Amino acid sequence: MEFDLPVLRNFYDEIYAPSLQLGGQAFLMALAARDKYCLPGEDYVMCNRTEMLAREYAEHDDFEVFVAKLHRLVGNDYSYLDKNRKPIPEHLKVLYVAVNPVDLMSAYCLFTKKLADRNEELLKSKNRPLSAYTVNGLWTASMQTCPSLRKWFDFDIDLKKDGLNPQELATMVSETMKDIFPEAVYRIIITHGGIHMLVANTNMSRFYNPQTITEMLNKAFKNMCEEIKLNKNGLIPCPGTMQGGVMVKFL
């Protein structure tokens, strides 16, 4: 997969580095496959709409290691198979990254509780046998539910087909934000089918919060968009990597 290193570096320095320098925190990184990026005539079948293939974590402030882990996730065209055991090609893969850090101590405490509960289930029932992925799955679930703080709110805005292009949408959303919420601190990620707008969790108030921002976006752009929502899992396509044949941008 092709990477745009200057864009990756810009995203890393602004979103990741400040938190990783504090220690005790980590960011989730994941590789997924989506069959909606199939080319005409292709027939790849995923187990889910967005199938998660592998995960990594950025835990230390080291950009070179961050990039190496992204390369490791992508692998090659023979690293991952679809539901019919066909190798998943590169253009169906998407690299997702979290925008909010995980508190490792909180995640560890939750993980030990989940592990104890699973041990109790194993003793009581043989219907859920232990697998090699059980422990890793418990740890991943614990990581995803223990953010240290919500630095960014992610607004996912998907365009309708045959309408505006994502770059035009990004410009319009940016201008609207400046007019309605001039004090807002936000960044825009331009993706294959729309944009993600990251709004900093600063200066939130009764009149400026995720609900009022969502209402503003729907009022202004509902007719041209397929969906506008607050993305609560905080995972976005990684800026500087490819998504469905398009380079993800970071503004």
GROMACS .gro file of C-alpha atoms in nm:
model
  251
    1MET     CA    1   0.000   0.000   0.000
    2GLU     CA    2   0.124   0.346  -0.090
    3PHE     CA    3   0.187   0.590   0.196
    4ASP     CA    4   0.216   0.970   0.188
    5LEU     CA    5   0.477   1.017   0.461
    6PRO     CA    6   0.448   1.399   0.499
    7VAL     CA    7   0.071   1.365   0.558
    8LEU     CA    8   0.127   1.074   0.797
    9ARG     CA    9   0.386   1.276   0.986
   10ASN     CA   10   0.158   1.579   1.014
   11PHE     CA   11  -0.125   1.364   1.150
   12TYR     CA   12   0.107   1.182   1.393
   13ASP     CA   13   0.267   1.501   1.529
   14GLU     CA   14  -0.066   1.674   1.590
   15ILE     CA   15  -0.288   1.389   1.711
   16TYR     CA   16  -0.059   1.121   1.855
   17ALA     CA   17   0.269   1.268   1.978
   18PRO     CA   18   0.128   1.498   2.254
   19SER     CA   19  -0.047   1.205   2.425
   20LEU     CA   20   0.226   0.944   2.376
   21GLN     CA   21   0.484   1.177   2.527
   22LEU     CA   22   0.290   1.162   2.856
   23GLY     CA   23   0.329   0.783   2.886
   24GLY     CA   24   0.075   0.525   3.003
   25GLN     CA   25  -0.137   0.575   2.693
   26ALA     CA   26  -0.175   0.405   2.356
   27PHE     CA   27  -0.367   0.441   2.029
   28LEU     CA   28  -0.546   0.159   1.848
   29MET     CA   29  -0.451   0.088   1.485
   30ALA     CA   30  -0.648  -0.162   1.274
   31LEU     CA   31  -0.665  -0.310   0.926
   32ALA     CA   32  -1.009  -0.374   0.779
   33ALA     CA   33  -1.147  -0.498   0.448
   34ARG     CA   34  -1.459  -0.364   0.279
   35ASP     CA   35  -1.630  -0.530  -0.017
   36LYS     CA   36  -1.789  -0.201  -0.123
   37TYR     CA   37  -1.454  -0.113  -0.283
   38CYS     CA   38  -1.476  -0.411  -0.522
   39LEU     CA   39  -1.402  -0.322  -0.883
   40PRO     CA   40  -1.659  -0.406  -1.155
   41GLY     CA   41  -1.667  -0.782  -1.202
   42GLU     CA   42  -1.495  -0.858  -0.869
   43ASP     CA   43  -1.667  -1.081  -0.617
   44TYR     CA   44  -1.510  -1.075  -0.274
   45VAL     CA   45  -1.727  -1.162   0.025
   46MET     CA   46  -1.646  -1.037   0.377
   47CYS     CA   47  -1.787  -1.183   0.696
   48ASN     CA   48  -1.916  -0.838   0.794
   49ARG     CA   49  -1.975  -0.506   0.622
   50THR     CA   50  -1.640  -0.393   0.760
   51GLU     CA   51  -1.429  -0.694   0.851
   52MET     CA   52  -1.148  -0.628   1.098
   53LEU     CA   53  -0.843  -0.829   0.994
   54ALA     CA   54  -0.570  -0.727   1.238
   55ARG     CA   55  -0.484  -0.475   1.511
   56GLU     CA   56  -0.175  -0.298   1.641
   57TYR     CA   57  -0.110  -0.028   1.901
   58ALA     CA   58   0.098   0.289   1.900
   59GLU     CA   59   0.234   0.300   2.252
   60HIS     CA   60   0.558   0.501   2.237
   61ASP     CA   61   0.635   0.834   2.072
   62ASP     CA   62   0.827   0.698   1.773
   63PHE     CA   63   0.711   0.789   1.423
   64GLU     CA   64   0.929   0.531   1.247
   65VAL     CA   65   0.782   0.251   1.461
   66PHE     CA   66   0.431   0.387   1.390
   67VAL     CA   67   0.490   0.366   1.014
   68ALA     CA   68   0.648   0.020   1.045
   69LYS     CA   69   0.339  -0.106   1.228
   70LEU     CA   70   0.114   0.028   0.952
   71HIS     CA   71   0.322  -0.162   0.696
   72ARG     CA   72   0.303  -0.474   0.913
   73LEU     CA   73  -0.076  -0.448   0.928
   74VAL     CA   74  -0.118  -0.418   0.554
   75GLY     CA   75   0.094  -0.725   0.477
   76ASN     CA   76   0.057  -0.835   0.115
   77ASP     CA   77  -0.214  -0.969  -0.118
   78TYR     CA   78  -0.179  -1.317   0.031
   79SER     CA   79  -0.188  -1.225   0.400
   80TYR     CA   80  -0.568  -1.223   0.442
   81LEU     CA   81  -0.853  -1.426   0.290
   82ASP     CA   82  -1.219  -1.343   0.231
   83LYS     CA   83  -1.511  -1.564   0.335
   84ASN     CA   84  -1.458  -1.784   0.028
   85ARG     CA   85  -1.084  -1.824   0.099
   86LYS     CA   86  -0.978  -1.588  -0.179
   87PRO     CA   87  -0.681  -1.357  -0.105
   88ILE     CA   88  -0.806  -1.005  -0.026
   89PRO     CA   89  -0.638  -0.755  -0.264
   90GLU     CA   90  -0.482  -0.431  -0.150
   91HIS     CA   91  -0.752  -0.200  -0.287
   92LEU     CA   92  -1.011  -0.351  -0.051
   93LYS     CA   93  -0.801  -0.288   0.259
   94VAL     CA   94  -0.839   0.018   0.481
   95LEU     CA   95  -0.612   0.125   0.767
   96TYR     CA   96  -0.807   0.272   1.059
   97VAL     CA   97  -0.654   0.464   1.349
   98ALA     CA   98  -0.803   0.593   1.673
   99VAL     CA   99  -0.804   0.965   1.748
  100ASN     CA  100  -0.839   0.932   2.125
  101PRO     CA  101  -0.579   0.760   2.347
  102VAL     CA  102  -0.642   0.462   2.572
  103ASP     CA  103  -0.558   0.463   2.943
  104LEU     CA  104  -0.350   0.146   2.973
  105MET     CA  105  -0.398   0.101   3.348
  106SER     CA  106  -0.776   0.127   3.323
  107ALA     CA  107  -0.773  -0.113   3.027
  108TYR     CA  108  -0.561  -0.361   3.222
  109CYS     CA  109  -0.796  -0.354   3.521
  110LEU     CA  110  -1.097  -0.412   3.296
  111PHE     CA  111  -0.912  -0.690   3.112
  112THR     CA  112  -0.841  -0.881   3.435
  113LYS     CA  113  -1.210  -0.859   3.525
  114LYS     CA  114  -1.315  -0.986   3.180
  115LEU     CA  115  -1.060  -1.267   3.208
  116ALA     CA  116  -1.196  -1.371   3.548
  117ASP     CA  117  -1.551  -1.375   3.409
  118ARG     CA  118  -1.437  -1.587   3.115
  119ASN     CA  119  -1.264  -1.831   3.348
  120GLU     CA  120  -1.589  -1.872   3.540
  121GLU     CA  121  -1.776  -1.943   3.216
  122LEU     CA  122  -1.523  -2.210   3.120
  123LEU     CA  123  -1.572  -2.387   3.451
  124LYS     CA  124  -1.954  -2.378   3.427
  125SER     CA  125  -2.009  -2.454   3.058
  126LYS     CA  126  -1.837  -2.649   2.782
  127ASN     CA  127  -2.043  -2.480   2.510
  128ARG     CA  128  -1.793  -2.197   2.467
  129PRO     CA  129  -1.454  -2.366   2.427
  130LEU     CA  130  -1.135  -2.168   2.466
  131SER     CA  131  -0.966  -2.055   2.144
  132ALA     CA  132  -0.628  -1.904   2.070
  133TYR     CA  133  -0.796  -1.569   2.004
  134THR     CA  134  -1.001  -1.547   2.324
  135VAL     CA  135  -0.746  -1.367   2.542
  136ASN     CA  136  -0.643  -1.127   2.265
  137GLY     CA  137  -1.009  -1.047   2.197
  138LEU     CA  138  -1.070  -0.967   2.563
  139TRP     CA  139  -0.770  -0.736   2.570
  140THR     CA  140  -0.877  -0.558   2.251
  141ALA     CA  141  -1.229  -0.506   2.385
  142SER     CA  142  -1.086  -0.365   2.707
  143MET     CA  143  -0.860  -0.124   2.518
  144GLN     CA  144  -1.147   0.006   2.305
  145THR     CA  145  -1.366   0.089   2.605
  146CYS     CA  146  -1.110   0.270   2.823
  147PRO     CA  147  -1.021   0.605   2.666
  148SER     CA  148  -0.802   0.820   2.888
  149LEU     CA  149  -0.981   1.129   2.763
  150ARG     CA  150  -1.183   1.233   2.462
  151LYS     CA  151  -0.956   1.483   2.293
  152TRP     CA  152  -1.152   1.480   1.968
  153PHE     CA  153  -1.513   1.427   1.866
  154ASP     CA  154  -1.537   1.260   1.526
  155PHE     CA  155  -1.822   1.359   1.292
  156ASP     CA  156  -1.856   1.114   1.003
  157ILE     CA  157  -2.015   1.273   0.695
  158ASP     CA  158  -2.082   1.041   0.397
  159LEU     CA  159  -2.179   1.185   0.060
  160LYS     CA  160  -2.453   1.055  -0.166
  161LYS     CA  161  -2.330   0.896  -0.487
  162ASP     CA  162  -2.309   1.114  -0.798
  163GLY     CA  163  -2.310   1.435  -0.595
  164LEU     CA  164  -2.039   1.661  -0.458
  165ASN     CA  165  -1.687   1.530  -0.434
  166PRO     CA  166  -1.528   1.502  -0.085
  167GLN     CA  167  -1.295   1.798  -0.143
  168GLU     CA  168  -1.591   2.027  -0.221
  169LEU     CA  169  -1.774   1.900   0.086
  170ALA     CA  170  -1.469   1.967   0.305
  171THR     CA  171  -1.458   2.329   0.186
  172MET     CA  172  -1.829   2.384   0.250
  173VAL     CA  173  -1.823   2.226   0.595
  174SER     CA  174  -1.517   2.429   0.692
  175GLU     CA  175  -1.678   2.756   0.585
  176THR     CA  176  -2.000   2.669   0.770
  177MET     CA  177  -1.810   2.584   1.089
  178LYS     CA  178  -1.625   2.916   1.075
  179ASP     CA  179  -1.953   3.106   1.038
  180ILE     CA  180  -2.150   2.928   1.314
  181PHE     CA  181  -1.876   2.823   1.557
  182PRO     CA  182  -1.588   3.067   1.497
  183GLU     CA  183  -1.404   2.953   1.813
  184ALA     CA  184  -1.406   2.585   1.712
  185VAL     CA  185  -1.080   2.396   1.676
  186TYR     CA  186  -1.122   2.123   1.415
  187ARG     CA  187  -0.940   1.917   1.154
  188ILE     CA  188  -1.086   1.758   0.842
  189ILE     CA  189  -0.996   1.420   0.696
  190ILE     CA  190  -1.097   1.372   0.333
  191THR     CA  191  -1.182   1.008   0.259
  192HIS     CA  192  -1.305   0.792  -0.028
  193GLY     CA  193  -1.673   0.879   0.013
  194GLY     CA  194  -1.687   1.189   0.230
  195ILE     CA  195  -1.509   1.346   0.524
  196HIS     CA  196  -1.442   1.302   0.894
  197MET     CA  197  -1.440   1.624   1.094
  198LEU     CA  198  -1.245   1.606   1.418
  199VAL     CA  199  -1.360   1.874   1.663
  200ALA     CA  200  -1.139   1.938   1.966
  201ASN     CA  201  -1.298   1.889   2.305
  202THR     CA  202  -1.225   2.246   2.409
  203ASN     CA  203  -1.461   2.531   2.493
  204MET     CA  204  -1.760   2.296   2.492
  205SER     CA  205  -2.072   2.460   2.631
  206ARG     CA  206  -2.449   2.445   2.631
  207PHE     CA  207  -2.461   2.598   2.284
  208TYR     CA  208  -2.145   2.439   2.145
  209ASN     CA  209  -2.135   2.063   2.194
  210PRO     CA  210  -2.158   1.739   1.989
  211GLN     CA  211  -2.538   1.757   1.974
  212THR     CA  212  -2.555   2.116   1.846
  213ILE     CA  213  -2.274   2.050   1.597
  214THR     CA  214  -2.457   1.742   1.464
  215GLU     CA  215  -2.779   1.944   1.432
  216MET     CA  216  -2.595   2.218   1.243
  217LEU     CA  217  -2.439   1.967   1.003
  218ASN     CA  218  -2.773   1.798   0.933
  219LYS     CA  219  -2.948   2.130   0.874
  220ALA     CA  220  -2.682   2.246   0.630
  221PHE     CA  221  -2.586   1.925   0.448
  222LYS     CA  222  -2.855   1.659   0.496
  223ASN     CA  223  -2.985   1.685   0.138
  224MET     CA  224  -2.646   1.614  -0.017
  225CYS     CA  225  -2.527   1.351   0.231
  226GLU     CA  226  -2.607   0.984   0.280
  227GLU     CA  227  -2.538   0.998   0.653
  228ILE     CA  228  -2.416   1.245   0.915
  229LYS     CA  229  -2.335   1.104   1.257
  230LEU     CA  230  -2.113   1.131   1.561
  231ASN     CA  231  -1.872   0.839   1.530
  232LYS     CA  232  -1.843   0.713   1.887
  233ASN     CA  233  -1.571   0.452   1.832
  234GLY     CA  234  -1.324   0.723   1.727
  235LEU     CA  235  -1.172   0.519   1.441
  236ILE     CA  236  -1.098   0.701   1.116
  237PRO     CA  237  -0.927   0.602   0.790
  238CYS     CA  238  -0.560   0.680   0.848
  239PRO     CA  239  -0.448   1.003   0.676
  240GLY     CA  240  -0.162   0.940   0.436
  241THR     CA  241  -0.278   0.589   0.342
  242MET     CA  242  -0.499   0.451   0.067
  243GLN     CA  243  -0.872   0.385   0.101
  244GLY     CA  244  -1.051   0.227  -0.195
  245GLY     CA  245  -0.789   0.359  -0.436
  246VAL     CA  246  -0.797   0.714  -0.290
  247MET     CA  247  -0.531   0.877  -0.073
  248VAL     CA  248  -0.677   0.994   0.260
  249LYS     CA  249  -0.593   1.360   0.326
  250PHE     CA  250  -0.547   1.551   0.652
  251LEU     CA  251  -0.635   1.922   0.662
   0.00000   0.00000   0.00000
